[in-house]
Amino acid sequence: MDRPPETEPLLRPPQVQRKVANENPVGGRSSVQDQSGNSNDFDNVPDAKKQIGLASAVMLIFNRVIGTGVFAAPSIILRSSGSVGMTFVMWILGALVASAGTAVYIEFGTGLPKSGGEKIYMEYIYRRPRFMITCFYAVYGLLIGCLSATSIVFGEYTLNAFAIQPTTVNVRVVALLCSTFCLMAHGAFLNHGLKLQNILGFFKLFVLLIIAVSGLFSLVGVPGFAVHDEYDIPNNFRWSSFWEGSIIGPNAFVTGMYNVIWSYIGYSNANYALSEVRDPVRTIRRAAPLAMILVAIAYLFVNIAYFAVVSKQDMLGGGTIAAALFFRNIFGPAAERILSAIIALSVLGNIMSVLFTQGRVVQELGREGILPLSSFFASNKPFNAPLSGLFAQWLVSMITMAAAPPGDAYLFFVNFSSYPLTMFNMLISGGLLLLYTPAFKSYEWCPPFRAWKSVVIFFFLSNVFLAVVPMIPPSPGSDVYEHLPYWSHVAVALSIGILGIAYWFVFFNWIPRKRGYHIVQEIVLQDDGVSRNVLRRIPNRSGNEGRA
């Protein structure tokens, strides 16, 4: 039994029926016939399960990108840039990086319109050794708690909104309740969860519109929107002060850009759930640019509003988030609790968006068949939603949240959960450049949308930048952690990847060679109408003992 050649496409439009037609798989996959009547041309998810339209796809991305960064990041960026002018330069450069990333993910999403995001794309590009890239990705997908940090932020702002003093215990209790609510909303009440997620996205957009309009009204002198007399009157948009204090040193610029680029992360969020998107190729081509245009406009005009109302000195020395200074200067100190409630709702939308997509990543890993309990993770039972995958993300996040004390450990988990995305973006953008080369011509990569090669190169280099910066020793007084080495989250993130490769080596290489069998995949159809792969051990025939 021969393996499929390396040039054979890894992902092809699957044909499905109610049971496997050929118990003797050819080329490692079963041969099956289409008896489902499903109109989907790529991923055999029944049309009835496709709940995501254009608006929901836009809000998946918008909710993921807009969390707390739009309220807090401007102050951080100003400290790195030194001037209002350089702050806007950094935000514009960040928008360009996000645009490049959006183009890369649209190309992959239209070429491989299936849930899973980077998992699917890396499997398509890096096909040998078999199963290694999937195992590498799977360990990250299972072990990185994506909700712990944002859930704690939600707890803090919710308690502030109710004028309750936050403590380690009550913050975590509120965070647990929030995450559990999101789990039940998306795991048991899918349609209602999506509607609530969309409502939170539109609410967030409405709040940002209010901030932007209020700031512009203050800038042009509309009565009722003037800065209160007890606060400094800003002059940030006078040309003489616009560039005053600009820091052009490489360390400061790198730090500022690092924070700006991370403020735009989330443009790939809809790609994780493309199997549940109606007309995914057409939708992703529209939803991703529209969402990121909304994000870029929001960031631009909200920053204009902040600097129209808050003086540069207050922004640098206030020790608080820019949005709090904005609301204080126009609406008075009493608006602080209202702002806390707004930020809490913004974070809730972010948590729901992240959990919705990451639960589907775990489901796709279950459908691949390489994990223990794969059928459990791949299932849509009992509520026609990937409750098992959502639960896995919830459980790891809650364990992480409970185990992380304040201080270094908390910040460590935030950085640790972000760094793998940089590695994945580097791998897929570098892989996309490989697909353009003659050596990969046999892959026949011809998606409906093609990003400019220069854009892909730009995105690749930006992720090299994000991967390298955390390894550079920080300048004196700018330590990342109080007690941990500045590179600790990088080392642990890389160690997780090594663990995935070790898992592949033991279970998909060493043991099969030792016991004289090789592993093939065949496609079976679950009771819920969704297919998944199962692994089968095939004894090696004479002359094939070295194959795995």
XYZ file of C-alpha atoms in Angstrom:
548
model
C 0.000 0.000 0.000
C 1.707 3.145 -1.193
C 1.515 6.502 0.457
C 0.203 9.533 -1.388
C 2.990 11.461 -3.081
C 4.159 14.646 -1.386
C 2.819 16.714 -4.265
C -0.734 15.428 -3.856
C -2.957 18.124 -2.337
C -3.409 17.500 1.370
C -6.916 18.947 1.491
C -9.356 18.132 -1.252
C -13.126 18.531 -1.527
C -14.219 15.502 0.510
C -16.926 13.123 -0.607
C -19.056 11.762 2.204
C -21.791 9.253 2.828
C -23.376 7.654 5.871
C -20.653 5.078 6.237
C -17.213 4.425 4.861
C -17.545 2.701 1.485
C -14.041 1.267 1.313
C -12.629 -0.387 4.417
C -9.235 -0.583 2.701
C -8.150 3.065 2.419
C -6.157 4.101 -0.594
C -3.270 6.479 -0.020
C -4.016 6.737 3.669
C -7.595 7.995 3.217
C -10.798 6.114 2.573
C -12.496 6.271 -0.778
C -16.091 7.389 -0.343
C -18.967 8.498 -2.498
C -21.208 11.541 -2.170
C -24.703 10.593 -1.160
C -25.388 13.522 1.130
C -26.773 16.038 -1.295
C -24.709 18.654 0.477
C -24.079 21.709 -1.656
C -20.842 22.550 0.128
C -17.942 22.136 -2.289
C -15.051 21.935 0.157
C -15.866 21.029 3.714
C -18.567 18.443 4.295
C -20.389 20.313 7.037
C -24.150 20.241 6.410
C -25.609 23.540 5.277
C -27.999 23.503 8.231
C -25.014 23.969 10.556
C -23.846 27.137 8.801
C -25.057 29.852 11.160
C -22.572 32.639 10.394
C -23.458 35.303 7.852
C -21.660 38.476 6.836
C -22.610 40.509 9.931
C -21.658 37.725 12.337
C -18.317 37.195 10.554
C -17.555 40.924 10.782
C -18.399 40.939 14.488
C -16.268 37.825 15.105
C -13.265 39.810 13.909
C -14.254 43.193 15.329
C -15.011 41.776 18.788
C -11.718 39.893 18.796
C -9.594 42.910 17.882
C -11.346 45.506 20.021
C -10.914 44.478 23.649
C -9.298 46.771 26.207
C -6.538 48.005 23.881
C -8.542 50.861 22.406
C -9.099 52.218 25.926
C -5.609 51.715 27.360
C -3.092 51.428 24.511
C -2.928 55.142 23.510
C -1.226 56.073 26.779
C 1.276 53.226 26.400
C 2.045 54.118 22.783
C 2.549 57.795 23.667
C 5.138 56.886 26.286
C 7.106 54.998 23.633
C 6.727 57.539 20.828
C 7.248 60.692 22.870
C 4.941 62.844 20.729
C 1.402 62.925 19.429
C 2.628 62.923 15.834
C 4.778 59.826 16.249
C 1.872 58.115 18.010
C -0.283 58.518 14.897
C 2.592 57.335 12.700
C 2.803 54.137 14.754
C -0.956 53.545 14.610
C -0.906 53.971 10.827
C 2.043 51.581 10.470
C 0.188 49.097 12.658
C -2.852 49.382 10.379
C -0.622 48.550 7.402
C 0.695 45.421 9.143
C -2.878 44.401 9.997
C -3.941 44.987 6.385
C -1.136 42.732 5.187
C -2.137 40.040 7.674
C -5.763 40.341 6.622
C -4.789 39.855 2.966
C -2.749 36.740 3.827
C -5.603 35.186 5.783
C -8.137 36.037 3.080
C -5.953 34.244 0.535
C -5.750 31.148 2.726
C -9.431 31.381 3.683
C -10.582 31.492 0.070
C -8.160 28.754 -0.981
C -8.923 26.449 1.988
C -12.396 27.458 3.204
C -12.507 25.233 6.267
C -12.477 25.778 10.039
C -9.157 25.560 11.819
C -7.217 28.623 10.685
C -3.455 28.170 10.905
C -3.811 24.429 11.530
C -5.326 23.863 8.090
C -2.878 26.171 6.333
C 0.249 24.713 7.936
C -0.946 21.168 7.203
C -1.387 22.102 3.561
C 2.092 23.622 3.248
C 4.225 21.464 5.549
C 3.132 17.937 4.587
C 6.205 16.009 5.616
C 6.806 14.424 8.031
C 3.176 13.322 8.146
C 1.218 14.452 11.222
C 4.154 16.413 12.691
C 2.823 19.929 12.053
C -0.602 18.860 13.328
C 0.882 17.526 16.565
C 2.997 20.669 16.888
C -0.103 22.839 16.610
C -2.367 20.568 18.668
C -0.421 20.971 21.899
C -0.739 24.748 21.659
C -4.432 24.463 20.817
C -5.099 22.421 23.945
C -2.710 23.820 26.547
C -2.859 27.581 26.054
C -5.741 29.024 28.064
C -7.001 31.822 25.854
C -9.587 33.207 28.302
C -7.740 33.509 31.612
C -6.272 36.993 31.219
C -9.315 38.633 29.631
C -11.673 36.997 32.137
C -9.728 38.556 34.997
C -9.884 41.952 33.278
C -13.655 41.527 32.994
C -13.859 40.720 36.695
C -11.898 43.809 37.706
C -13.929 46.248 35.606
C -17.266 44.665 36.554
C -16.505 45.064 40.271
C -15.416 48.664 39.686
C -18.674 49.345 37.874
C -20.596 48.188 40.968
C -18.258 50.109 43.324
C -16.977 46.874 44.880
C -13.344 46.723 45.945
C -11.608 44.122 43.738
C -9.702 41.370 45.534
C -7.920 38.278 44.255
C -10.867 36.086 45.243
C -13.860 38.120 44.050
C -12.175 39.019 40.747
C -11.634 35.349 39.986
C -15.154 34.420 41.023
C -16.601 36.985 38.616
C -14.156 35.828 35.932
C -15.276 32.217 36.443
C -18.942 33.200 36.170
C -18.247 35.224 33.025
C -16.352 32.413 31.297
C -18.982 29.855 32.298
C -21.714 32.092 30.907
C -19.857 32.352 27.593
C -19.351 28.568 27.562
C -23.066 27.933 27.994
C -24.065 30.646 25.519
C -21.948 29.185 22.707
C -22.110 25.540 23.766
C -25.823 25.134 24.504
C -27.558 28.121 22.894
C -25.597 28.698 19.691
C -28.014 31.047 17.928
C -28.610 33.148 21.025
C -24.881 33.252 21.764
C -24.157 34.537 18.266
C -26.880 37.173 18.571
C -25.527 38.367 21.922
C -22.000 38.431 20.482
C -23.203 40.567 17.577
C -25.096 42.893 19.917
C -21.969 43.419 22.021
C -19.994 44.161 18.862
C -22.469 46.780 17.684
C -22.606 48.235 21.207
C -18.827 48.513 21.201
C -18.936 50.231 17.824
C -21.600 52.614 19.128
C -19.498 53.505 22.197
C -16.442 54.197 20.054
C -18.588 56.373 17.811
C -19.726 58.362 20.853
C -16.116 58.850 21.979
C -15.017 59.893 18.491
C -17.896 62.337 17.966
C -17.538 63.815 21.469
C -13.826 64.366 20.896
C -14.388 66.017 17.527
C -17.101 68.246 19.019
C -14.692 69.274 21.759
C -11.983 69.960 19.195
C -14.179 72.302 17.140
C -15.701 74.000 20.212
C -19.272 72.678 20.267
C -20.966 73.875 23.507
C -21.345 71.183 26.142
C -18.254 69.273 25.060
C -15.554 71.564 26.414
C -12.896 70.281 28.792
C -13.818 71.107 32.386
C -12.003 74.129 33.817
C -10.139 72.187 36.515
C -8.248 70.140 33.909
C -5.490 71.145 31.504
C -6.616 72.384 28.110
C -4.835 70.286 25.470
C -2.970 71.842 22.549
C -1.928 68.592 20.986
C -2.856 69.440 17.408
C -0.850 72.636 17.070
C 1.968 71.922 14.644
C 4.584 73.203 17.094
C 3.506 70.701 19.756
C 2.360 67.889 17.470
C 5.910 66.519 17.015
C 7.381 67.868 20.242
C 9.280 65.246 22.244
C 9.450 62.666 19.460
C 11.621 59.703 20.426
C 13.381 58.290 17.401
C 15.640 55.808 19.196
C 15.287 52.204 18.010
C 14.425 50.726 21.410
C 11.509 53.077 22.036
C 10.216 52.709 18.475
C 10.391 48.927 18.666
C 8.518 48.891 21.986
C 5.819 51.199 20.661
C 5.333 49.254 17.433
C 5.201 45.999 19.334
C 2.233 47.286 21.360
C 0.527 48.788 18.311
C 0.758 45.606 16.244
C -0.674 43.546 19.084
C -3.575 46.012 19.335
C -4.625 44.955 15.822
C -4.357 41.193 16.382
C -7.571 39.309 15.600
C -7.982 39.751 11.841
C -7.777 35.954 11.446
C -10.618 35.181 13.849
C -13.296 34.316 11.261
C -10.901 31.857 9.570
C -11.153 29.561 12.581
C -14.892 29.005 11.946
C -15.167 29.047 8.135
C -16.919 25.668 8.048
C -19.889 27.343 9.742
C -19.913 30.403 7.485
C -22.502 30.646 4.749
C -20.787 30.969 1.358
C -17.379 31.161 3.091
C -15.269 32.309 0.124
C -17.519 35.242 -0.676
C -18.120 36.080 2.988
C -14.474 36.111 4.120
C -13.503 38.318 1.173
C -16.014 40.893 2.376
C -16.096 40.424 6.149
C -12.369 40.585 6.917
C -11.638 43.864 5.052
C -14.838 45.455 6.352
C -14.057 44.513 9.953
C -10.465 45.763 9.775
C -11.530 49.004 8.084
C -13.924 49.568 10.988
C -11.111 48.804 13.431
C -8.626 51.149 11.737
C -11.170 53.982 11.544
C -12.130 53.414 15.179
C -8.514 53.520 16.346
C -7.774 56.637 14.309
C -10.771 58.698 15.401
C -10.700 57.524 19.015
C -7.067 58.605 19.239
C -7.990 61.976 17.734
C -10.720 62.249 20.373
C -8.374 61.383 23.227
C -5.762 63.939 22.207
C -8.461 66.559 21.584
C -9.634 66.280 25.190
C -6.638 65.091 27.254
C -3.360 66.983 27.464
C -0.145 65.217 26.634
C 1.133 65.720 30.176
C -1.962 64.092 31.680
C -1.719 61.204 29.238
C 1.927 60.587 30.144
C 1.695 61.129 33.884
C -1.819 60.136 34.806
C -0.973 56.522 35.494
C -4.389 55.456 34.212
C -6.009 54.545 30.929
C -6.656 57.205 28.288
C -10.394 56.545 28.172
C -10.731 57.304 31.898
C -9.027 60.675 31.421
C -11.251 61.385 28.417
C -14.503 60.694 30.286
C -13.277 62.625 33.335
C -12.330 65.731 31.364
C -15.661 65.972 29.517
C -18.259 64.292 31.723
C -16.662 64.591 35.165
C -15.237 62.069 37.676
C -18.644 60.418 38.188
C -18.376 58.877 34.717
C -15.667 56.474 35.904
C -18.153 53.757 36.889
C -19.941 54.110 33.562
C -16.616 53.673 31.783
C -15.871 50.558 33.842
C -19.187 49.048 32.750
C -18.465 49.921 29.105
C -15.034 48.313 29.222
C -16.456 45.223 30.964
C -19.012 44.771 28.167
C -16.273 45.308 25.575
C -14.182 42.585 27.215
C -17.224 40.282 27.379
C -17.624 40.584 23.611
C -13.929 39.802 23.215
C -14.180 36.699 25.428
C -17.208 35.395 23.540
C -15.507 35.919 20.193
C -12.290 34.190 21.254
C -14.068 31.228 22.868
C -16.359 30.774 19.847
C -13.450 30.358 17.447
C -10.927 28.584 19.664
C -13.492 25.949 20.573
C -13.773 25.184 16.875
C -9.999 24.880 16.596
C -10.115 22.134 19.237
C -12.983 20.510 17.340
C -10.905 20.506 14.137
C -8.048 18.879 16.041
C -10.519 16.220 17.169
C -11.698 15.726 13.589
C -8.088 15.129 12.550
C -7.951 12.040 14.788
C -4.515 12.579 16.327
C -5.663 13.440 19.856
C -6.778 11.098 22.612
C -10.589 11.197 22.840
C -10.778 12.557 19.284
C -14.412 11.546 18.851
C -15.286 13.485 22.009
C -13.600 16.679 20.806
C -14.986 16.338 17.269
C -18.600 15.959 18.365
C -21.390 18.523 18.063
C -23.505 16.757 20.661
C -25.726 17.357 22.506
C -26.652 20.912 21.468
C -25.509 20.925 17.829
C -22.461 22.968 18.843
C -18.814 22.055 19.641
C -19.423 21.985 23.392
C -16.520 19.580 23.962
C -14.009 21.882 22.260
C -15.413 24.911 24.057
C -15.246 23.061 27.366
C -11.592 22.130 26.786
C -10.698 25.800 26.275
C -12.777 26.815 29.287
C -11.202 24.196 31.556
C -7.577 25.021 30.685
C -8.291 28.753 31.007
C -9.918 28.378 34.403
C -7.071 26.220 35.724
C -4.577 28.791 34.467
C -6.546 31.645 36.001
C -6.828 29.939 39.387
C -3.134 29.014 39.462
C -1.757 32.398 38.406
C -1.051 34.775 41.298
C -0.922 38.529 40.702
C 2.277 40.060 39.408
C 4.792 38.285 37.230
C 2.821 35.080 36.778
C -0.260 36.862 35.442
C 1.723 38.965 32.957
C 3.668 35.867 32.016
C 0.492 34.008 31.003
C -0.652 36.983 28.928
C 2.616 37.051 26.982
C 2.872 33.274 26.824
C -0.563 32.933 25.210
C 0.284 35.579 22.583
C 3.710 34.440 21.411
C 2.637 31.227 19.597
C 0.427 33.269 17.255
C 3.545 35.060 16.054
C 5.197 31.728 15.285
C 2.142 30.502 13.386
C 1.898 33.737 11.385
C 5.575 33.426 10.513
C 5.106 29.847 9.361
C 2.035 30.489 7.209
C 3.296 33.716 5.619
C 6.687 32.123 4.929
C 4.864 29.069 3.610
C 2.724 31.221 1.341
C 5.900 32.636 -0.174
C 7.035 29.047 -0.780
C 3.774 28.278 -2.579
C 4.632 31.038 -5.062
C 7.950 29.382 -5.979
C 8.522 26.902 -8.849
C 9.456 24.181 -6.326
C 5.820 24.165 -5.120
C 4.203 24.477 -8.533
C 2.820 20.936 -8.214
C 0.672 22.098 -5.286
C -1.401 24.036 -7.848
C -2.091 26.813 -5.384
C -4.646 29.009 -7.150
C -7.098 30.547 -4.660
C -9.897 32.944 -5.704
C -8.031 35.778 -3.966
C -4.302 36.447 -4.199
C -2.423 38.854 -1.949
C 0.403 40.836 -3.505
C 3.727 39.132 -2.939
C 5.161 42.336 -1.458
C 2.312 42.363 1.072
C 3.069 38.783 2.109
C 6.774 39.611 2.514
C 5.877 42.650 4.620
C 3.649 40.517 6.872
C 6.326 37.843 7.204
C 8.949 40.399 8.243
C 6.568 42.024 10.731
C 6.135 38.672 12.466
C 9.872 38.066 12.463
C 10.018 41.420 14.253
C 7.417 40.289 16.812
C 9.253 37.009 17.353
C 12.681 38.568 17.846
C 11.814 41.612 19.978
C 10.995 39.646 23.166
C 14.476 38.114 23.012
C 16.213 41.518 23.036
C 17.244 42.661 26.527
C 15.028 45.582 27.602
C 16.501 48.960 28.348
C 17.211 49.813 32.024
C 14.021 50.549 33.930
C 11.818 48.819 31.336
C 11.944 45.271 32.668
C 9.165 43.000 31.452
C 8.918 41.115 34.762
C 9.944 41.832 38.312
C 11.427 38.434 39.111
C 11.347 36.343 35.909
C 13.796 36.626 32.991
C 12.469 38.804 30.167
C 12.661 35.836 27.776
C 10.846 33.339 30.013
C 7.527 33.337 28.121
C 9.385 32.784 24.852
C 11.276 29.818 26.297
C 8.110 28.181 27.638
C 6.206 28.807 24.393
C 8.982 27.155 22.375
C 9.090 24.277 24.869
C 5.386 23.614 24.260
C 6.124 23.276 20.547
C 8.960 20.865 21.288
C 6.522 18.835 23.405
C 4.213 18.565 20.385
C 7.065 17.368 18.185
C 8.035 14.825 20.854
C 4.436 13.573 20.927
C 4.576 13.105 17.152
C 7.929 11.331 17.286
C 6.857 8.824 19.950
C 3.350 7.956 18.764
C 3.596 8.488 14.994
C 7.208 7.555 14.274
C 9.109 5.566 16.903
C 6.348 3.241 18.164
C 5.019 2.414 14.653
C 8.540 1.622 13.448
C 9.243 -0.519 16.495
C 5.994 -2.486 16.237
C 6.020 -2.807 12.451
C 2.969 -0.854 11.358
C 2.147 2.441 9.704
C -0.748 4.796 10.306
C -3.392 5.743 7.764
C -6.458 7.954 8.039
C -9.921 7.154 6.835
C -12.970 9.373 6.824
C -16.092 8.443 8.761
C -19.316 10.349 9.177
C -20.558 11.145 12.659
C -24.169 10.952 13.739
C -24.354 14.759 13.655
C -23.599 14.783 9.915
C -19.988 16.009 10.206
C -17.069 13.888 9.036
C -13.881 13.194 10.934
C -10.718 11.178 10.412
C -9.930 8.018 12.316
C -6.447 6.518 12.518
C -5.891 2.908 11.566
C -2.771 0.847 12.166
C -1.799 -1.110 9.060
C 0.879 -3.817 9.436
C 3.875 -3.224 7.212
C 4.302 -5.641 4.349
C 7.677 -7.051 3.390
C 9.980 -4.288 2.214
C 7.980 -1.527 3.924
C 9.054 -2.015 7.533
C 10.626 1.415 7.759
C 7.480 3.222 6.823
C 5.358 5.117 9.393
